[in-house]
Tab-separated table of C-alpha atoms and ligand atoms in Angstrom:
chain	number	residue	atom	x	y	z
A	1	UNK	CA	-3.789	4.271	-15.979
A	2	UNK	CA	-0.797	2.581	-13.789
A	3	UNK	CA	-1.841	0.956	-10.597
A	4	UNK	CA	0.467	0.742	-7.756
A	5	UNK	CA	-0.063	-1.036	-4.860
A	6	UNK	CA	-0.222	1.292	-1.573
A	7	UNK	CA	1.731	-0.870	0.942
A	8	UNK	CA	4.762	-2.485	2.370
A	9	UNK	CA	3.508	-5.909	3.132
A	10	UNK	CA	5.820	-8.128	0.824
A	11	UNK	CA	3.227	-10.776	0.938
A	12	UNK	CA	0.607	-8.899	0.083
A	13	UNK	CA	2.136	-7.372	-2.702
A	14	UNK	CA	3.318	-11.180	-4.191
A	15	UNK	CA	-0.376	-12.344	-3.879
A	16	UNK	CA	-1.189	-9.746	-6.577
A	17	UNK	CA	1.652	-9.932	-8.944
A	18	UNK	CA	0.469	-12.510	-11.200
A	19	UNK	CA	-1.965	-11.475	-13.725
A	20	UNK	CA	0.764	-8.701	-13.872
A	21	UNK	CA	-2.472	-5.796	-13.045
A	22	UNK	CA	0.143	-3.993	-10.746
A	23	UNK	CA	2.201	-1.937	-12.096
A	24	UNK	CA	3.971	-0.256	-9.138
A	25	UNK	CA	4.714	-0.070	-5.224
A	26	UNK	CA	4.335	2.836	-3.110
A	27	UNK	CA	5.000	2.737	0.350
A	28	UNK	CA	5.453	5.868	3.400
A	29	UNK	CA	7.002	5.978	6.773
A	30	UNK	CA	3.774	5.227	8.507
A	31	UNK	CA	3.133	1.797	6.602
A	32	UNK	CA	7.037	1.027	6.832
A	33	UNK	CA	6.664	1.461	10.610
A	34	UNK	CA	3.451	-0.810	10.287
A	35	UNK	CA	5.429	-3.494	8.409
A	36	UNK	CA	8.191	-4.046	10.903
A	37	UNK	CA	10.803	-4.108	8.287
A	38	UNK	CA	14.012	-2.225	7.760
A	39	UNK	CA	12.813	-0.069	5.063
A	40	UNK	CA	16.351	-0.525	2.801
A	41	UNK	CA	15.752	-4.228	2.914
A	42	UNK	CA	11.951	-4.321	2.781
A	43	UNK	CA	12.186	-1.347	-0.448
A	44	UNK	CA	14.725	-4.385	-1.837
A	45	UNK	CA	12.446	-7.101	-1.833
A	46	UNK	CA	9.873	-4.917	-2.919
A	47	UNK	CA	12.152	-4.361	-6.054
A	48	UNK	CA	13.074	-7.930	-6.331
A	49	UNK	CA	9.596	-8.561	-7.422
A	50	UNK	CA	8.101	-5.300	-8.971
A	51	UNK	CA	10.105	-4.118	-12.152
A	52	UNK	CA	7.836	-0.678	-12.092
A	53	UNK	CA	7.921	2.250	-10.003
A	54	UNK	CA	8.227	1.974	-6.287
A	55	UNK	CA	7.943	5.056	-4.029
A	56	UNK	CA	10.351	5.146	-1.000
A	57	UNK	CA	10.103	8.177	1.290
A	58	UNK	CA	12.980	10.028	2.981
A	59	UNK	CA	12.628	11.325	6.313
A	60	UNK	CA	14.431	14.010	6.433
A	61	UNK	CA	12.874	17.564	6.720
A	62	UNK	CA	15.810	19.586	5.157
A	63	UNK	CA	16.645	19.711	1.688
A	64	UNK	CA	20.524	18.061	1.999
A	65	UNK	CA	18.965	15.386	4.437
A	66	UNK	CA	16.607	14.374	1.525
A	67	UNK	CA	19.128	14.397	-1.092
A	68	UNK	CA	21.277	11.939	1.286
A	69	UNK	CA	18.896	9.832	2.244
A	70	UNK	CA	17.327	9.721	-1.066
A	71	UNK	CA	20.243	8.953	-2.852
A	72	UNK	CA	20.836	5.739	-0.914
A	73	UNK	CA	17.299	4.849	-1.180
A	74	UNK	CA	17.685	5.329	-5.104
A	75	UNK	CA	21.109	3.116	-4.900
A	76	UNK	CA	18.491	-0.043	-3.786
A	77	UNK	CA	17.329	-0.416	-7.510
A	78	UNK	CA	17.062	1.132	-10.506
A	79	UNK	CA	13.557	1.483	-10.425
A	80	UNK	CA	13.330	3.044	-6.826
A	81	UNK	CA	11.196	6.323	-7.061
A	82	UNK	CA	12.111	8.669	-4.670
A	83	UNK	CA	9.198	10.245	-2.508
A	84	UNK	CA	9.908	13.864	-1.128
A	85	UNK	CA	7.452	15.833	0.776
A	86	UNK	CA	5.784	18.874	-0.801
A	87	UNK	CA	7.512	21.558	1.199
A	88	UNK	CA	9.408	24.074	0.174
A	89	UNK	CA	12.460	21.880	0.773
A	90	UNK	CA	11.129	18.750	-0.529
A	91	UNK	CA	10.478	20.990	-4.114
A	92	UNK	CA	14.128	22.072	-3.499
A	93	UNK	CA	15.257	18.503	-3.389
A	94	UNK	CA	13.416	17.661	-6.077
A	95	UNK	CA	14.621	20.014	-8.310
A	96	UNK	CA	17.939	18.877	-7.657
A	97	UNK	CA	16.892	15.273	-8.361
A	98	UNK	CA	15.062	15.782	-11.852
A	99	UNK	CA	18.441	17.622	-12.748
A	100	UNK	CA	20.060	14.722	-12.138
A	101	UNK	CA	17.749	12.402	-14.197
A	102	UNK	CA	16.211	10.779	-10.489
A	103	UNK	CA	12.488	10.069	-10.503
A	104	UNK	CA	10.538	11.834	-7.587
A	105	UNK	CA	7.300	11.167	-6.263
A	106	UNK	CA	5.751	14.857	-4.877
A	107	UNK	CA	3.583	13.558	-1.630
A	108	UNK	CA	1.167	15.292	0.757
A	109	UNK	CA	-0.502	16.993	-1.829
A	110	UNK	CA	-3.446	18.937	-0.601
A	111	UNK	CA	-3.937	22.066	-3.247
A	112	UNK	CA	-3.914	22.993	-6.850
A	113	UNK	CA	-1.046	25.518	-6.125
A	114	UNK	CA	1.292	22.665	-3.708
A	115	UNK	CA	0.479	20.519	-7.326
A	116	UNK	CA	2.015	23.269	-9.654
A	117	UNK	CA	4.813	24.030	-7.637
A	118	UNK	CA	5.522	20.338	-7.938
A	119	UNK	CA	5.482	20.120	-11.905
A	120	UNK	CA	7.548	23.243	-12.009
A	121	UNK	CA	10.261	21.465	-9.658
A	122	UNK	CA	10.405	18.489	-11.974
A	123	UNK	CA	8.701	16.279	-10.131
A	124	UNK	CA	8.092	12.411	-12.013
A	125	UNK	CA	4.924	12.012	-9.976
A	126	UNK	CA	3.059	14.043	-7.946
A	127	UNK	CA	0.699	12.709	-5.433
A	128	UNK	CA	-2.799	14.042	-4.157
A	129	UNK	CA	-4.541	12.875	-0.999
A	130	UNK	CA	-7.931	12.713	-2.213
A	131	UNK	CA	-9.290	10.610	0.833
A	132	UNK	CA	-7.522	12.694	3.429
A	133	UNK	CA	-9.609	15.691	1.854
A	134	UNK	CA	-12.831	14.267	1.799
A	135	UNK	CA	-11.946	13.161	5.590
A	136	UNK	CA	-11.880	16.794	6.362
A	137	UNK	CA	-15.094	18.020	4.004
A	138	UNK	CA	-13.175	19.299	0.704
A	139	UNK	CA	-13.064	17.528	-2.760
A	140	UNK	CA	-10.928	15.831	-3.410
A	141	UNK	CA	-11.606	14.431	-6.659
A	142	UNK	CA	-12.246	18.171	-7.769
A	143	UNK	CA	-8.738	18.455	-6.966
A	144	UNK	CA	-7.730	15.840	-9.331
A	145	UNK	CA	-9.794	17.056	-12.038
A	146	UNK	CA	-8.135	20.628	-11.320
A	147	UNK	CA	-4.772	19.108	-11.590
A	148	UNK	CA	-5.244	17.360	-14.901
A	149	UNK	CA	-6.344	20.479	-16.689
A	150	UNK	CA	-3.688	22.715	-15.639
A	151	UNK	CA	-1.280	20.181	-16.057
A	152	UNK	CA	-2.671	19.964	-19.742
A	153	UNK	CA	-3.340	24.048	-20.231
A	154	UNK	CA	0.544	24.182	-19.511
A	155	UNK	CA	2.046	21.045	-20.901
A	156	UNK	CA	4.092	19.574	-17.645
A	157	UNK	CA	4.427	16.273	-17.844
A	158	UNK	CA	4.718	15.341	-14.017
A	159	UNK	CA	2.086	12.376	-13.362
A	160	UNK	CA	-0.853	12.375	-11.424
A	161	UNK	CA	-0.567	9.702	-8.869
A	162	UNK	CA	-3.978	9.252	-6.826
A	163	UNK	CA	-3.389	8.666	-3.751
A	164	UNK	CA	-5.439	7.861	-0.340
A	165	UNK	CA	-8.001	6.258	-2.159
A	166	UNK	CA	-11.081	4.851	-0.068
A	167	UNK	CA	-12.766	2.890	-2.257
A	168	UNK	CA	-13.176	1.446	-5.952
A	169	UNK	CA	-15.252	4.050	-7.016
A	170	UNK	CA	-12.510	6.591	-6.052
A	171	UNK	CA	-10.328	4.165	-8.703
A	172	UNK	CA	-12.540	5.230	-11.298
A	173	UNK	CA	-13.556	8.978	-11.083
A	174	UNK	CA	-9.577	9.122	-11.131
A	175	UNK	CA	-9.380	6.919	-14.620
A	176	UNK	CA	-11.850	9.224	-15.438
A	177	UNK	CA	-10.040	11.978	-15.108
A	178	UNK	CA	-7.309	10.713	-17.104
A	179	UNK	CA	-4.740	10.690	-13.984
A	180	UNK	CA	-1.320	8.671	-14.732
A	181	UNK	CA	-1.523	6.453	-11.681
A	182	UNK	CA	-3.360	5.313	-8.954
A	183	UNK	CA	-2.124	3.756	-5.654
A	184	UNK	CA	-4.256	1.730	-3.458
A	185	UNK	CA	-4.757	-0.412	-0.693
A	186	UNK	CA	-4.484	-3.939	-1.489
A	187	UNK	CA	-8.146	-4.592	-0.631
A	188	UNK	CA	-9.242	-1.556	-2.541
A	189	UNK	CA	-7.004	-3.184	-4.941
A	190	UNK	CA	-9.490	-6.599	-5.102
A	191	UNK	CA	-12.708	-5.324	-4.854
A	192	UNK	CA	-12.081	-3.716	-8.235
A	193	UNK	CA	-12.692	-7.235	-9.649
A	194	UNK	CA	-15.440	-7.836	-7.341
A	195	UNK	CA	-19.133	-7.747	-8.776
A	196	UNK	CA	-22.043	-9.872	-7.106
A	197	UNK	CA	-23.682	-9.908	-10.403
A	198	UNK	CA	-20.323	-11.402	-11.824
A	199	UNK	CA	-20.475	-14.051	-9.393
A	200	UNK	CA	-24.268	-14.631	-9.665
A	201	UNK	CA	-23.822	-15.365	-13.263
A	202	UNK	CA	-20.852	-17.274	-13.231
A	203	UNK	CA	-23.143	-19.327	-10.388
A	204	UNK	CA	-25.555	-19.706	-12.768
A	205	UNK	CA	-23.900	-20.698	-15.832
A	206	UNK	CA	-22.147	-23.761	-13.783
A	207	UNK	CA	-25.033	-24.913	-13.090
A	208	UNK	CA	-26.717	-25.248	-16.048
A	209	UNK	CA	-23.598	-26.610	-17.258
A	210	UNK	CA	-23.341	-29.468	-14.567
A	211	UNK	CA	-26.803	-30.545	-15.252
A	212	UNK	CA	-25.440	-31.802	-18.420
A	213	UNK	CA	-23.323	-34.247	-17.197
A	214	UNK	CA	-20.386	-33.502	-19.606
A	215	UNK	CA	-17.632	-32.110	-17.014
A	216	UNK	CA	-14.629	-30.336	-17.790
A	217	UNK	CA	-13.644	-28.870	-21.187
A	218	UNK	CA	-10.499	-30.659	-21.004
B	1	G3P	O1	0.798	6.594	0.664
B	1	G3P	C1	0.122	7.776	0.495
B	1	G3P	C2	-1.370	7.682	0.701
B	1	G3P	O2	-1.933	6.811	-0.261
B	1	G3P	C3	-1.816	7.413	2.108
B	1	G3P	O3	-3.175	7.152	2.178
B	1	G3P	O4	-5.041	6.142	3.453
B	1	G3P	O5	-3.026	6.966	4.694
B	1	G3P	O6	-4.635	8.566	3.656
B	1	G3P	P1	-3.997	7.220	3.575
């Protein structure tokens, strides 16, 4: 399963580069706005230091708007994703942009139907909000599992990007469920690796090892 990072924070994303565990960016108009940044130069540096997919959003409501504003968000860098909204004229947009070869990211996916309307557009990725359904008292991990087996009952290849993750055990009911990707908050991101019992025994194993006198290993 991919994992992108779900932010704009340049810094935050180059702390978590390096054991190369991320394998994407996606960011939205709210955490763009958070950010500060212009979002052409922040989606740059983003791309300056991700190779993989990273999801920039248009703003535009109307399906020519998106195409424009898309098209110079895909003219950052070749590996610019670009993130529609799933309404009827994002789907139109998109449509247009898998016929030209342009990857798409589907967002604001709340329903089985909103996610097979997406794979028949084309879409490259399409993302559910699994938090954002739980917030209101739905399932949202049911609606992952209901994507990935009408996505496989009908072959379409459009991903399965979780997205609005809460917490690392939403990371793994989606891995479960065999979705492509995953995007997540960079602290989601590190308690992943986090275990006390990890640390407890790592503790304990120093330790022991110290009480022999015989240092490093170098
Ligand atoms: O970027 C899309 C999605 O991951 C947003 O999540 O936490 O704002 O519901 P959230």
């Amino acid at each position: 399963m991919q994992i992108f990072l779900d932010t704009a924070e340049i810094d935050e994303i180059r702390a978590r580069t390096a054991a190369g565990l991320v394998d994407g960016i996606t960011t939205n108009p709210s955490l763009i706005a958070k950010s500060g940044a212009d979002i052409f130069e922040r989606i740059a540096e983003i791309c300056e230091v991700i190779s993989g997919p990273v999801s920039a959003e248009v703003v535009a409501t109307d399906t020519q708007g998106m195409l424009s504003e898309g098209r110079r968000l895909r003219a950052i860098a070749p590996n610019v994703v670009v993130k529609l909204p799933l309404t009827r004229d994002g789907l139109a947009a998109c449509r247009t942009f898998a016929d030209e070869g342009v990857p798409t990211n589907v967002t604001l996916c709340f329903s089985l139907n909103q996610a097979l309307l997406a794979a028949k557009a084309g879409a490259t990725f399409v993302s559910p909000f699994v938090g954002r359904i739980e917030d209101m008292g739905g399932d949202g991990i049911g609606l992952l599992a209901a994507i990935r087996e009408v996505y496989d009952q009908f072959g379409y290849e459009t991903g399965i990007l979780a997205a609005s993750l809460r917490s690392a055990l939403h990371v793994e009911e989606a891995a479960r469920i065999g979705c492509d990707a995953a995007t997540l908050p960079p602290k989601i991101f590190d308690s992943m690796v986090a275990h006390p019992l990890t640390d407890a025994g790592l503790k304990a194993f120093l330790e022991d090892w110290n009480k022999t006198g015989r240092g490093g290993l170098g």
